[in-house]
């Protein structure tokens, strides 16, 4: 099967996710700058979530740039990833509205953890279709995925920390996002070769 419908569907779902997130943000009542303080946690959570959705969109785009075809297992793995990404608006809203308390912070991390696992499963499904020898570009682009594996560990740690010091969990979520903001040149180098 070709990949174009999967890419178009994924782009549409991700665009809807971002739209839902921004529509969940409510403007404060009042016209003073101080009136923004009560909605600051919601806004900060929105920024972090927007970055995460953007990171997944960017990496998904790059990943599928080196793929020629997909299979039924790839379609299901992609839907699995989109399911977890579609929960980001919910946990973003809950976390922001509850000012970073333990359970919302932990659930936010659980969604990030599961999205990372789903992305890993998607890459494995793609390698299953193309084989490590059949598509050298894909195998090279995926590599050992050290950043992906460390991210999953950081999310698991942050979920536990949410019940001790939620601020540390949030710092870990932000740190993982910052690490992923640093461009991974593997895929771009593979595309150019």
C-alpha angles and dihedrals in degrees: 000000000000121000101224097091092048091051093047092048092048092049090051094049092048091049089052091049091055091046092052091049094054093044090055090062112094124203114238122250109250137047102243125102089237088063088071093064096082091054095044094098090052091049094047091049089049091054092051092046092047089054091050094049089047091050092052092047092049095047092043090052093050093045094053091046089073094043123093102186144007136213136208090269090054090050091053093044089051091050088050090055092046090050092059092043089051089061092059094087091053096049091041091056094044093048094047095045093050096047097241100305122168106268097042089046091050094046090049088055092046091056091048090047093051092045089054091049090048091051089051090051090049091054090048091050090051091049088050090057095044101029122221090267097037096062110028091177093058094044091047093046093051093043117158091323094219092166091053093050093046089049091057090051091049091050092050090050091047092051090057093044090054088077093050106035113354091192090065090053091052090048090053092049089051092046093053090049090049091051090053091048087066100089117250103223095194096090095041090049090050091049092051094049 
